[in-house]
Coordinates of C-alpha atoms and ligand atoms in Angstrom, one line a residue:
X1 CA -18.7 -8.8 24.7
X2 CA -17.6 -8.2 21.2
X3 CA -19.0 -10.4 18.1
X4 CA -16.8 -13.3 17.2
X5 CA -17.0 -16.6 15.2
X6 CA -16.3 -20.3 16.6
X7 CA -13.1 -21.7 14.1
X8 CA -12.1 -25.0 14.4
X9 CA -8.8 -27.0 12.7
X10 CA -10.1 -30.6 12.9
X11 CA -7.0 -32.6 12.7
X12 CA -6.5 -36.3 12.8
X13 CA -5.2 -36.7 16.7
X14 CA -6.2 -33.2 18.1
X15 CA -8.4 -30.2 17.1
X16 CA -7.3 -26.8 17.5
X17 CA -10.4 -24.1 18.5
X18 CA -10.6 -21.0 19.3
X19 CA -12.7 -17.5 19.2
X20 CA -11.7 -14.3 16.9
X21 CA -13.8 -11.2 16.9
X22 CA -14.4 -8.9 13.3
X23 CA -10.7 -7.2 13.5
X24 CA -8.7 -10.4 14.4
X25 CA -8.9 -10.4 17.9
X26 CA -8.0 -14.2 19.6
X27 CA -10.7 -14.1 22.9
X28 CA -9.3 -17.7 23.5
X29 CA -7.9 -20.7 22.1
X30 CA -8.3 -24.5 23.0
X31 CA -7.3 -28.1 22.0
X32 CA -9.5 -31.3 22.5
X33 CA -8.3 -35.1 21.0
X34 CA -10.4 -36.0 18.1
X35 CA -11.0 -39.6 19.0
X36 CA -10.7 -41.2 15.5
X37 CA -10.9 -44.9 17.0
X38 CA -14.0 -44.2 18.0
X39 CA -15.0 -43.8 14.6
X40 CA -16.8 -40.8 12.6
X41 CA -19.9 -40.0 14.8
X42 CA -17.7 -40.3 17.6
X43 CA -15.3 -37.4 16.1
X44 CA -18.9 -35.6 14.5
X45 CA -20.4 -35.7 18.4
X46 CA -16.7 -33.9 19.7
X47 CA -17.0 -31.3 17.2
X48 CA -20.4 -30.1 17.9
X49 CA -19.8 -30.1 22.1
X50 CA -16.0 -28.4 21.6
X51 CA -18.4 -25.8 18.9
X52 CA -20.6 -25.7 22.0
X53 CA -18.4 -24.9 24.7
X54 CA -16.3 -22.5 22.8
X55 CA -19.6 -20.5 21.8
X56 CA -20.4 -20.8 25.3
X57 CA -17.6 -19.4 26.5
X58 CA -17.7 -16.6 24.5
X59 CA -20.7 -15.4 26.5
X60 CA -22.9 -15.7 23.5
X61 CA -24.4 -17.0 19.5
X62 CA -21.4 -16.7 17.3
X63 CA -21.5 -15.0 14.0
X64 CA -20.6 -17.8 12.2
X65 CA -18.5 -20.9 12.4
X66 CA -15.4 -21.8 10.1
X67 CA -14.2 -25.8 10.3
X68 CA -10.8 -26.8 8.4
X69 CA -11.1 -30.5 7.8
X70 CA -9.0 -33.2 6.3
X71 CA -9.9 -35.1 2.9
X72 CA -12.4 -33.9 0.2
X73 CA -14.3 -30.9 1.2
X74 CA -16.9 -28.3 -0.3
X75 CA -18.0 -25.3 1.4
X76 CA -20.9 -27.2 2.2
X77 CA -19.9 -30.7 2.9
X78 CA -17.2 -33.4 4.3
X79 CA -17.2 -35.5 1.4
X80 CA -14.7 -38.2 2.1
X81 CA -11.5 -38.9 4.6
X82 CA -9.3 -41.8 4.7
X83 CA -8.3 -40.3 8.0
X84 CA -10.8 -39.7 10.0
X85 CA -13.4 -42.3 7.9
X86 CA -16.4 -40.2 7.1
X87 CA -18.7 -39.6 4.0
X88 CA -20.9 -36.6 2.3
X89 CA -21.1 -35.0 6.1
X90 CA -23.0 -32.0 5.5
X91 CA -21.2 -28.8 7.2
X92 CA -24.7 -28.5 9.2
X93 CA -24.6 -31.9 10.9
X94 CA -21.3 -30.5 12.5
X95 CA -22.0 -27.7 14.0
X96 CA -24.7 -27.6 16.6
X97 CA -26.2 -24.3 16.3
X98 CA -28.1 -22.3 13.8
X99 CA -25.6 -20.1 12.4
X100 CA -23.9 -20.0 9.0
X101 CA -21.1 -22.4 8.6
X102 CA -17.9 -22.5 5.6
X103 CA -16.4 -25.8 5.6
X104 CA -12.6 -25.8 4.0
X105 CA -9.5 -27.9 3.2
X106 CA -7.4 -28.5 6.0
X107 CA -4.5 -28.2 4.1
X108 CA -6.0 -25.1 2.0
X109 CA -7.8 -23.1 5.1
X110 CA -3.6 -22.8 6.2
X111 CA -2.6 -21.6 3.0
X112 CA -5.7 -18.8 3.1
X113 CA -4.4 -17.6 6.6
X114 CA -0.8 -17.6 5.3
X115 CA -2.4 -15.4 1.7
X116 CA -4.4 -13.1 4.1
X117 CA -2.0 -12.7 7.3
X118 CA 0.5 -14.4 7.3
X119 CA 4.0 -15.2 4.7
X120 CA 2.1 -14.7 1.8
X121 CA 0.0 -11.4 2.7
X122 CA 1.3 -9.3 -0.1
X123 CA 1.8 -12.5 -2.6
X124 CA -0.9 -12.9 -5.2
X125 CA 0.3 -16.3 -6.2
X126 CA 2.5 -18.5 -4.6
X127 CA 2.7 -22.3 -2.8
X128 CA 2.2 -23.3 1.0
X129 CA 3.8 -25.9 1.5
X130 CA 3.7 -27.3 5.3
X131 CA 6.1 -30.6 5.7
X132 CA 5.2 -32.3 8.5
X133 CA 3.6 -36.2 8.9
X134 CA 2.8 -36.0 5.7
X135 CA 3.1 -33.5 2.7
X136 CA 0.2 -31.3 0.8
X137 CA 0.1 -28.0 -0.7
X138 CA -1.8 -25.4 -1.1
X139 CA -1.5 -23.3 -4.7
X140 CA -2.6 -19.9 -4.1
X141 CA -4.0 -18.4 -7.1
X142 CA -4.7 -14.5 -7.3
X143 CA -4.9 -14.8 -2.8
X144 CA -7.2 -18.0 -3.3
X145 CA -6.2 -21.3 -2.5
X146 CA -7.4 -23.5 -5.4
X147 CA -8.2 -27.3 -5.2
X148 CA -9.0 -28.1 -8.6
X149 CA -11.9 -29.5 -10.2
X150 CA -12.9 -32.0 -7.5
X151 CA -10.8 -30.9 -4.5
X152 CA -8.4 -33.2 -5.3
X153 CA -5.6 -30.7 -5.9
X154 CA -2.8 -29.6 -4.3
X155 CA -1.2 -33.5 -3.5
X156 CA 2.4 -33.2 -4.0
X157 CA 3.5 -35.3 -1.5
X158 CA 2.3 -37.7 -4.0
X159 CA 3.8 -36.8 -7.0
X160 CA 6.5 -39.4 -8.0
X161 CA 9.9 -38.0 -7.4
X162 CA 11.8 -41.2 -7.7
X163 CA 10.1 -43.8 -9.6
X164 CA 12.2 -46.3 -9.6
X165 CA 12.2 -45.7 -5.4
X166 CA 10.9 -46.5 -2.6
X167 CA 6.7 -47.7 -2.2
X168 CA 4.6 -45.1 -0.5
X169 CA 1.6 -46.1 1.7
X170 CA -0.7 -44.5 -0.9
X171 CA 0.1 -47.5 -3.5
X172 CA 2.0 -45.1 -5.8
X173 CA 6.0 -45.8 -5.7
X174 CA 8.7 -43.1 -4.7
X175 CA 6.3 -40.4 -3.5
X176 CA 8.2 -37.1 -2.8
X177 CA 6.3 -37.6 1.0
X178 CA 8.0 -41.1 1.1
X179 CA 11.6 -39.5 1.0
X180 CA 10.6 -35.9 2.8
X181 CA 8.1 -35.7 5.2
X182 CA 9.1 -35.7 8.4
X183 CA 8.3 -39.2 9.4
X184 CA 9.5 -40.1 6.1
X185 CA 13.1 -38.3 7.7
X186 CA 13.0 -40.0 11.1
X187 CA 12.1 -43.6 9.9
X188 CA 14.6 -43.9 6.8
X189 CA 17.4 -42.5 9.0
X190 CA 15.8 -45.2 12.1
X191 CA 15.9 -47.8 9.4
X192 CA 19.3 -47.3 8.2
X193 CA 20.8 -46.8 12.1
X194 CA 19.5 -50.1 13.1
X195 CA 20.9 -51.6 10.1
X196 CA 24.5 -50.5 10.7
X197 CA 24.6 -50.8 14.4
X198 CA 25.0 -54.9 16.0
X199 CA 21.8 -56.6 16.4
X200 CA 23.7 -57.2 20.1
X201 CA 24.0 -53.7 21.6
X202 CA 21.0 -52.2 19.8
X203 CA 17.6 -53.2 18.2
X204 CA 15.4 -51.0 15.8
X205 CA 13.1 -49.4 18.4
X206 CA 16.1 -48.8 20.2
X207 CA 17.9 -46.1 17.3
X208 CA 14.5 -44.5 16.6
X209 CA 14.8 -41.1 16.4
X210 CA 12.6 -38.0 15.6
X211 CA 13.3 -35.9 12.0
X212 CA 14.3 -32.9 14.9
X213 CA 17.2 -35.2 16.0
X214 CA 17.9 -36.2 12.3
X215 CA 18.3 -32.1 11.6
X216 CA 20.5 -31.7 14.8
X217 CA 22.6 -34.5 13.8
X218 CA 23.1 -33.3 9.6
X219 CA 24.2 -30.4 11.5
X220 CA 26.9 -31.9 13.4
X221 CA 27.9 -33.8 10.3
X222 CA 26.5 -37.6 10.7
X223 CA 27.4 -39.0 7.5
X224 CA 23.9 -41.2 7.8
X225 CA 22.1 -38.3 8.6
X226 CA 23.7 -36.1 6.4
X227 CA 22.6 -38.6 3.3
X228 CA 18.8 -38.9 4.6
X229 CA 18.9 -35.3 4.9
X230 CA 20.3 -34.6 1.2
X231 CA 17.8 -37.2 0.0
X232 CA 14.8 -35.3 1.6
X233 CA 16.2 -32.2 -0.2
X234 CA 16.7 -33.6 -3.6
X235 CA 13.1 -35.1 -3.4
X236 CA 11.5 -31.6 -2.3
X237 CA 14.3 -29.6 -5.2
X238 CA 12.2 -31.9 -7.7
X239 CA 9.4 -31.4 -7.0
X240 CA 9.5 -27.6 -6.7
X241 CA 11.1 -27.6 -10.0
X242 CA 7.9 -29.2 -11.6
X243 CA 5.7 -27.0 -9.8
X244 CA 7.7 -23.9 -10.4
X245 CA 7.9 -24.8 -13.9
X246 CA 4.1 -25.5 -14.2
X247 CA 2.5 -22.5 -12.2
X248 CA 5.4 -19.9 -11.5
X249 CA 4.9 -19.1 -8.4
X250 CA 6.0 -16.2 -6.4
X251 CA 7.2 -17.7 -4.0
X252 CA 7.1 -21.3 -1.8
X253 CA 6.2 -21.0 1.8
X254 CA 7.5 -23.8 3.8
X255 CA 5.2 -25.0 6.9
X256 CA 5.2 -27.6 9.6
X257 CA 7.5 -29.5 12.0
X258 CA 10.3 -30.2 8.8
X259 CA 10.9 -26.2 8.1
X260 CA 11.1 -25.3 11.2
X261 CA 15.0 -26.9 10.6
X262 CA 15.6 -23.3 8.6
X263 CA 18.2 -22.8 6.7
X264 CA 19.5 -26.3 7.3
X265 CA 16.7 -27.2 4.9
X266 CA 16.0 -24.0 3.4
X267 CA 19.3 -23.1 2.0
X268 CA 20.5 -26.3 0.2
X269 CA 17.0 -26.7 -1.3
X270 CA 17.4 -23.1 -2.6
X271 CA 20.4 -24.3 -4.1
X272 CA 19.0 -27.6 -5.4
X273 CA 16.1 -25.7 -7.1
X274 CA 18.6 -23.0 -8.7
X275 CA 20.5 -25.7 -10.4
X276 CA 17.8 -27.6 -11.8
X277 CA 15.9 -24.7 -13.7
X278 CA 18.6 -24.2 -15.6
X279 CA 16.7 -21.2 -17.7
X280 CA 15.3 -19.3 -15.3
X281 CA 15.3 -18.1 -11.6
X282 CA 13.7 -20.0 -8.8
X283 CA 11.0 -18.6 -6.8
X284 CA 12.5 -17.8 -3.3
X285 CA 11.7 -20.0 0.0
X286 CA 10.2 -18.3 2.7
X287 CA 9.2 -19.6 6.0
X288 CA 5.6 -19.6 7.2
X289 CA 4.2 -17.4 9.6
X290 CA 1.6 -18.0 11.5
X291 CA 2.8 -21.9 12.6
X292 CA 0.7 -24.7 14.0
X293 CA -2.3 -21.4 14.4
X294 CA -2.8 -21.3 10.3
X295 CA -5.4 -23.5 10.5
X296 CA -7.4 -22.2 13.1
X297 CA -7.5 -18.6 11.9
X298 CA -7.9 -19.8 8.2
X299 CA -11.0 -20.9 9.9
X300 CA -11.9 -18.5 11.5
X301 CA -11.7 -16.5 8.1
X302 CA -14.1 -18.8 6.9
X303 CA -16.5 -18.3 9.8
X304 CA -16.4 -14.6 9.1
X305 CA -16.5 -15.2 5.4
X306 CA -19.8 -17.6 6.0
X307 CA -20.9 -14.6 8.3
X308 CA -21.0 -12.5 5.3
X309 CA -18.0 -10.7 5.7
X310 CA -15.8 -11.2 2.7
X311 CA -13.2 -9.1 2.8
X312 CA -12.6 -10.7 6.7
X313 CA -8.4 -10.3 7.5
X314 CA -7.3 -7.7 5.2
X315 CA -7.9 -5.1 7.9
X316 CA -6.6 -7.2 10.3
X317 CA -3.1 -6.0 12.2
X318 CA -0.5 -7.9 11.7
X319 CA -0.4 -8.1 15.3
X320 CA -2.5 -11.1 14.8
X321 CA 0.6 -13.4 14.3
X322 CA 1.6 -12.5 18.1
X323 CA -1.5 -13.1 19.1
X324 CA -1.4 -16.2 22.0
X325 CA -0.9 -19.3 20.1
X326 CA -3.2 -22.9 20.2
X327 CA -2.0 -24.9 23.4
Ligands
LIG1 ZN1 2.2 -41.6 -2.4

C-alpha cells in the first residue's frame, strides 16, 4: 500500500473526503452530511470518525492530513464560522490522529488546486472565482492564494455593486452575491414569476425554479429570464472591472454550479468587462477545471504540504483531473 494523506473539504451540508498518494493518485473518495443542526462538536466529532475511517481504509497512518474549512482560518486553527458556528478550533482537535495537519480556506484550498492542477496551472496570478450559493474568491498571487491580513480577503460577493439595490443577508445593500449567485438567480427570477403570474392558477412555491432552469430558459429567450440573467452579468462585469483594475490579473477562473452555464454566462460577461475598461484589455474568462473535487485535492495538497512535502502537485499528471470524482 502506497503512502497517502487523509483530505477533507468540510462544507456546510456535506463533506467531501478522500485519499491521494505522493504523485496524485485518488485511492478513494467519499461524502458524509456535516450535521450543522447539531451544532459544532457535533460537526468536530463527524470530522474526526470520517478522518478515521478514511485512514482506515487506506490500510494504514496517513502522512498527513489537509482540511478545507469555511470562515476564518489559519494553518493552525478554525477561528470563526457563521456557517457552521465554531470558534478558535485548533486544527489538532479535528483530526483524531497524531499526524501533521494544514488547515485552509475553503474557498482558498479551491483556488490552490486550480493554481497547482487545474485552470490556472501555468498562471502565476489570476482570480478563482466559484459562483455557486454564494460568491467568494480566491486571488492568487505568484501560485499562492492570499487572504489578506486577517483572512478576511478575497469577499467579493460582498462588494457593493449596486448600492442603491437590493439588501443582502450580510447587512450590506446591493451585494454583487445578492444579484449573481446562483440562489440569488433562481429566487429573483422565482420572485418576479410569482409576481406576474395570477395569484389563482399559481402561488410562489409553485414558480420556484433552480438558476439551471433560469439558464435554460435565457436560452430559449424568456424575456424575465433573460433580464435576471443580464442583471447577474452586469453585477459580475462590475465587479471584475474593480478587481481587474486593482490586481490585473491574468486571468478569472469561473467555478461552481453558475459557470457551468458556459458561454451563456461566459461570453456576455466577456463582453460586459471589455466595455467597461475602456483603456485597456480584460483578463480572459476561463472555466475551472477540477469541479466540485477542487476542494478535496486542494486539501490533500495541504496534507502533503503539512507532510513536509512542499513542492506536492507540480509533478503531478494532469491526469489527475480524470481521476474518479467525489460522489
Ligand atoms: Zn453582502
Amino acid at each position: 500500500m502506497s503512502s497517502f494523506v487523509v483530505a477533507l473539504d468540510v462544507g456546510g451540508t456535506s463533506m467531501k473526503g478522500g485519499l491521494v498518494t505522493r504523485s496524485g493518485e485518488i485511492l478513494r473518495t467519499d461524502r458524509r452530511a456535516t450535521p450543522r443542526d447539531r451544532g459544532p462538536a457535533a460537526v468536530i466529532a463527524t470530522i474526526r470518525s470520517f478522518i478515521d475511517d478514511l485512514a482506515a481504509a487506506g490500510g494504514g497512518t496517513p502522512e498527513g492530513v489537509g482540511l478545507a474549512v469555511p470562515g476564518l482560518v489559519t494553518a493552525e486553527a478554525a477561528l470563526y464560522s457563521a456557517n457552521i458556528g465554531w470558534r478558535d478550533v485548533p486544527a489538532t482537535d479535528l483530526v483524531p490522529l497524531d499526524v501533521p495537519v494544514m488547515l485552509g480556506h475553503d474557498v482558498r484550498t479551491g483556488g490552490l488546486a486550480e493554481s497547482v492542477l487545474g485552470a490556472g496551472r501555468e498562471l502565476s496570478d489570476f482570480l478563482f472565482l466559484p459562483i455557486g450559493t454564494g460568491i467568494a474568491g480566491a486571488t492568487i498571487l505568484h501560485g499562492e492564494p492570499y487572504g489578506g491580513s486577517a483572512g478576511w480577503g478575497g469577499e467579493i460577493g460582498h462588494i457593493p455593486v449596486f448600492p442603491q439595490g437590493e439588501p443582502c443577508a450580510c447587512g450590506q445593500i446591493g451585494c454583487l452575491e445578492t444579484y449573481a449567485s446562483a440562489s440569488a438567480v433562481a429566487r429573483r427570477y422565482s420572485t418576479r414569476a410569482a409576481a406576474s403570474s395570477s395569484p389563482a392558477v399559481s402561488s410562489p412555491a409553485a414558480v420556484f425554479v433552480t438558476a439551471e432552469r433560469v439558464a435554460a430558459l435565457t436560452a430559449s429567450g424568456d424575456p424575465l429570464a433573460m433580464e435576471v440573467w443580464g442583471d447577474a452579468v452586469e453585477a459580475l462585469s462590475l465587479a471584475l472591472a474593480t478587481y481587474t483594475l486593482l490586481l490585473d490579473p491574468s486571468a478569472v477562473v469561473l467555478g461552481g454550479g453558475l459557470a457551468e452555464a458556459g458561454p451563456l454566462l461566459s461570453d456576455p460577461l466577456a463582453e460586459r468587462l471589455q466595455e467597461r475598461l475602456t483603456f485597456r484589455q480584460a483578463p480572459p474568462l476561463r472555466q475551472a477545471a477540477l469541479g466540485m473535487s477542487a476542494g478535496m485535492l486542494g486539501a490533500a495538497l495541504l496534507g502533503w504540504r503539512a507532510a513536509g512535502f512542499t513542492d506536492a502537485g507540480t509533478t503531478w499528471s494532469l491526469d489527475v483531473l480524470k481521476s474518479p470524482r467525489v460522489p
